PDB file of C-alpha atoms in Angstrom:
ATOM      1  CA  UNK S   8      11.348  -6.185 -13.837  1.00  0.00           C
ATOM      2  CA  UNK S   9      14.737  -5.369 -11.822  1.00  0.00           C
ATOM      3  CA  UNK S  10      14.564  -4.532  -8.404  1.00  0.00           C
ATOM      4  CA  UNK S  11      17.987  -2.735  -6.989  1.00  0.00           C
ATOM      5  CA  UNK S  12      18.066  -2.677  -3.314  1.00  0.00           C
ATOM      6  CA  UNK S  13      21.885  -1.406  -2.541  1.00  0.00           C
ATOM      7  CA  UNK S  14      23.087   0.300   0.791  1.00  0.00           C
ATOM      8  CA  UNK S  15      20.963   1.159   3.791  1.00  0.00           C
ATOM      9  CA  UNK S  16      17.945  -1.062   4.512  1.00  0.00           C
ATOM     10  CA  UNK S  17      15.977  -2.725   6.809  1.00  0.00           C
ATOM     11  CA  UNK S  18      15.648  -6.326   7.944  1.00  0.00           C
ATOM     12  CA  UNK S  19      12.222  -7.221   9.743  1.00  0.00           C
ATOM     13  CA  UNK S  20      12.849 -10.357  11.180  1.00  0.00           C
ATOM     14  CA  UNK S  21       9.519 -12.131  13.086  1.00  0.00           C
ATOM     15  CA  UNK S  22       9.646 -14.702  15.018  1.00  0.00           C
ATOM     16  CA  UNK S  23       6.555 -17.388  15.313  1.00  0.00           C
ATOM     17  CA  UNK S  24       6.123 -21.084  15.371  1.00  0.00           C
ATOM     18  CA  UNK S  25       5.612 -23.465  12.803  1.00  0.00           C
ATOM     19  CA  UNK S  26       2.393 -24.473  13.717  1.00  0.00           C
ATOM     20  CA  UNK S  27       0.810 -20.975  14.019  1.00  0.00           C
ATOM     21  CA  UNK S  28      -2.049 -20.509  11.819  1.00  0.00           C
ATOM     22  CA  UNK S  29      -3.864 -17.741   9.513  1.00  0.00           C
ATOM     23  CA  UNK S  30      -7.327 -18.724   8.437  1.00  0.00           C
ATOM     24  CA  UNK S  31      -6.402 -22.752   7.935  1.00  0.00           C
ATOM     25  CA  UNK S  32      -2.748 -21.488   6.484  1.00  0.00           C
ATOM     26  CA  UNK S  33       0.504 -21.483   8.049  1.00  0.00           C
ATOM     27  CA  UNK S  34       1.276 -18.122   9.227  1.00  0.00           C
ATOM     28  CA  UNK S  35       4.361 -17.528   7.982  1.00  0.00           C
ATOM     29  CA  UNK S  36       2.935 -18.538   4.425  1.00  0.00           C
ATOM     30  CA  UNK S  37       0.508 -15.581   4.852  1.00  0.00           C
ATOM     31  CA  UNK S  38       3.217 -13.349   6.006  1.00  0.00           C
ATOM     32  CA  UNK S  39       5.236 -14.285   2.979  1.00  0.00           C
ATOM     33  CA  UNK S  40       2.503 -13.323   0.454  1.00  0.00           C
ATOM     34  CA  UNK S  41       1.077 -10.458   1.775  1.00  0.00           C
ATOM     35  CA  UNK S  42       4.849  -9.449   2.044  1.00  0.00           C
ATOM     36  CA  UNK S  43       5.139 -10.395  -2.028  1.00  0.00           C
ATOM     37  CA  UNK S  44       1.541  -8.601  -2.707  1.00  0.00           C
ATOM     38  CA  UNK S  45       3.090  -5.161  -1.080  1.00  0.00           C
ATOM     39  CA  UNK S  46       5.959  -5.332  -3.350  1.00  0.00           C
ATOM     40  CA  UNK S  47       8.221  -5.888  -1.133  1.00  0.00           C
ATOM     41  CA  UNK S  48      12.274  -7.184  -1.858  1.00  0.00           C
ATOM     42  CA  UNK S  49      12.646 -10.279  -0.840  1.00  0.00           C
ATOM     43  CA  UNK S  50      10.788 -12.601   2.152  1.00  0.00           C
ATOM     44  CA  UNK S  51      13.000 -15.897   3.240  1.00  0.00           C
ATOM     45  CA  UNK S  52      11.650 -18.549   6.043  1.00  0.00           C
ATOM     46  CA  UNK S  53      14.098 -19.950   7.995  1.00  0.00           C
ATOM     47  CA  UNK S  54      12.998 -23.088  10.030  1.00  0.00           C
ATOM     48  CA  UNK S  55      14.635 -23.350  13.423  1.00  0.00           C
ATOM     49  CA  UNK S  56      15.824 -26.853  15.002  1.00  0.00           C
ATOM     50  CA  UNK S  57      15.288 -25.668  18.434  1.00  0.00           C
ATOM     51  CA  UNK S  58      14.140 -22.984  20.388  1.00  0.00           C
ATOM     52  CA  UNK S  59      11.475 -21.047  23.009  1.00  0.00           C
ATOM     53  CA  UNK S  60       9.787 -18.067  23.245  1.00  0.00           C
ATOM     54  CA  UNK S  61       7.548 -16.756  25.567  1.00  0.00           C
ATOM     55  CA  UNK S  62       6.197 -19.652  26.827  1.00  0.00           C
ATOM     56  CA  UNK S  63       9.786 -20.712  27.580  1.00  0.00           C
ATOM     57  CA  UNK S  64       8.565 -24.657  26.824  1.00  0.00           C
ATOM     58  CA  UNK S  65      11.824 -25.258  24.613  1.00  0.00           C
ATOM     59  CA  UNK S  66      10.732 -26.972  21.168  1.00  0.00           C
ATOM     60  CA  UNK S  67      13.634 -29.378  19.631  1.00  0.00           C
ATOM     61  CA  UNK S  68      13.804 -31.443  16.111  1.00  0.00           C
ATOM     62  CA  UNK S  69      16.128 -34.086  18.514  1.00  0.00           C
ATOM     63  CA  UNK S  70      12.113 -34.816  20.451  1.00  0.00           C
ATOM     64  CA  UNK S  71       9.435 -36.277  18.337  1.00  0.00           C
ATOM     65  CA  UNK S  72       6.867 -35.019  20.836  1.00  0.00           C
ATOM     66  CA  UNK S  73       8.496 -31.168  20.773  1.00  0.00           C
ATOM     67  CA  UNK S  74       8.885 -31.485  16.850  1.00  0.00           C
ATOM     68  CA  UNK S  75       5.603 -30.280  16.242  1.00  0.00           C
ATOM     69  CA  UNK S  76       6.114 -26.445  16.681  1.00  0.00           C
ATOM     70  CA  UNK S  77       9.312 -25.748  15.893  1.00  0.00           C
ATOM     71  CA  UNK S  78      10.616 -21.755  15.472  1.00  0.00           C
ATOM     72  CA  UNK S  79      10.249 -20.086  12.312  1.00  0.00           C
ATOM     73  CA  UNK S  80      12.008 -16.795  11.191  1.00  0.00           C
ATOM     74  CA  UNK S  81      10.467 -14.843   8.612  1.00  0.00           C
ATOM     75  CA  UNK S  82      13.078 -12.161   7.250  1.00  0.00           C
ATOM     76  CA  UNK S  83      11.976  -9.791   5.127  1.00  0.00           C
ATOM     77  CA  UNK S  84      14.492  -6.661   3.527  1.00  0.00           C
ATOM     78  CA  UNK S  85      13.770  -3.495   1.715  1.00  0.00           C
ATOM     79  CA  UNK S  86      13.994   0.203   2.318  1.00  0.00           C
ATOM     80  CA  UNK S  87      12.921   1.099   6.000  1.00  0.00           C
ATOM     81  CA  UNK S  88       9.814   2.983   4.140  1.00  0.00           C
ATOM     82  CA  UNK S  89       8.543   0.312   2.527  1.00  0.00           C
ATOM     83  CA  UNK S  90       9.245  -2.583   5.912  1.00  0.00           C
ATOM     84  CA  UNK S  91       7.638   0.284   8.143  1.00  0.00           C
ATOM     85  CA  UNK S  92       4.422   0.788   5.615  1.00  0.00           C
ATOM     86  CA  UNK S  93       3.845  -3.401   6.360  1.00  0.00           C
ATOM     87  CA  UNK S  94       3.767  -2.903   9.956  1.00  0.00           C
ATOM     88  CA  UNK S  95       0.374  -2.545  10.095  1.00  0.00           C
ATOM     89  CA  UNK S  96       0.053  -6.165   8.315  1.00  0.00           C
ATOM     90  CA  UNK S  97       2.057  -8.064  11.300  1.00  0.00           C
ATOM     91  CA  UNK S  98      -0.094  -6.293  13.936  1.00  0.00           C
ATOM     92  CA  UNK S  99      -3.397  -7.798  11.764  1.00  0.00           C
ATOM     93  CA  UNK S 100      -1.316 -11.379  11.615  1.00  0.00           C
ATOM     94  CA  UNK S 101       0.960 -11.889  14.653  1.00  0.00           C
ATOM     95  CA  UNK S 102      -1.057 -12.717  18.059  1.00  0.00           C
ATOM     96  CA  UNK S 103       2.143 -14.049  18.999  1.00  0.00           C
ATOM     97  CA  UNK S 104       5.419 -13.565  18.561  1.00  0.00           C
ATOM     98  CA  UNK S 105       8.305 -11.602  18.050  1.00  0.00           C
ATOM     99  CA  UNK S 106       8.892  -8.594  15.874  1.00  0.00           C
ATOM    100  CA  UNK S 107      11.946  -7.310  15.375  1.00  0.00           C
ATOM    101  CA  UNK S 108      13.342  -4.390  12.987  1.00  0.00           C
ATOM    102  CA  UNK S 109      16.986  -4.284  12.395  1.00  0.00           C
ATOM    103  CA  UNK S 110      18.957  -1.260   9.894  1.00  0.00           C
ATOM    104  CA  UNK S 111      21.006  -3.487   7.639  1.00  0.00           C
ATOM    105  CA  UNK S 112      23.051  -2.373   4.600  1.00  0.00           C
ATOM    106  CA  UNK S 113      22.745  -4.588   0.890  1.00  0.00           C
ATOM    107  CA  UNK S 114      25.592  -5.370  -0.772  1.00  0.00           C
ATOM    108  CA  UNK S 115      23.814  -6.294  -3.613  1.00  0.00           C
ATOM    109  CA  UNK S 116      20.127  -7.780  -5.270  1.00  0.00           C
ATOM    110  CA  UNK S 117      19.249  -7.926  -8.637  1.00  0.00           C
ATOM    111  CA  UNK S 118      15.794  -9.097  -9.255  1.00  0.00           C
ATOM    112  CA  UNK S 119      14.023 -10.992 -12.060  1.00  0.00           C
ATOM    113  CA  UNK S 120      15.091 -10.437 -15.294  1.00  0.00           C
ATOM    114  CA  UNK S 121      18.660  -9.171 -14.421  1.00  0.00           C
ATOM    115  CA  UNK S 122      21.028 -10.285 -17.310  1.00  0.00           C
ATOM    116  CA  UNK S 123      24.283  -8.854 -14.962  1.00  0.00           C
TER     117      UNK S 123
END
């Protein structure tokens, strides 16, 4: 199948820790299927090497004893239909953490199975 996903779209970006769970499972695992089961684009993780969020307690990679919950980004892009319609799924997932929806424009993705 080839997905084309040019122009105008949306980047939903959420921001969580590494060691936030779902059931036993990272989080950002869960996110990353259930993002993949709705059909969505594309879903990257992006592992920070320092950060904080609301608890401001700053988490570093440089500090074994702050290396345990390092940031994650989860960045997901499609059309803003299809990010808005999984909505619903971060408010059943995220307890904490940051949500953010961004308009974005693709240059370019061909999916599986493009010979271009």
């Amino acid at each position: 199948m080839t997905i084309r996903l040019t122009g105008r779209a949306m980047r939903l970006t959420v921001f969580t820790g590494e060691s936030d769970q779902w059931h036993h499972r990272p989080l950002y695992t869960e996110i990353v299927h259930r993002a993949h089961q709705a059909g969505l684009a594309g879903a990257s993780v992006f592992r920070g090497i320092e950060g904080f969020g609301a608890s401001s307690l700053i988490h570093t990679s440089r500090l074994l004893s702050l290396s345990e919950d390092l940031p994650v980004a989860v960045v997901i892009v499609d059309d803003e239909p299809r990010v808005r319609a999984f909505l619903p799924q971060l408010d059943e997932l995220v307890g904490e953490g940051l949500v953010t929806l961004e308009p974005c424009e693709v240059i370019r993705y061909a999916g599986r199975g493009s010979a271009e």
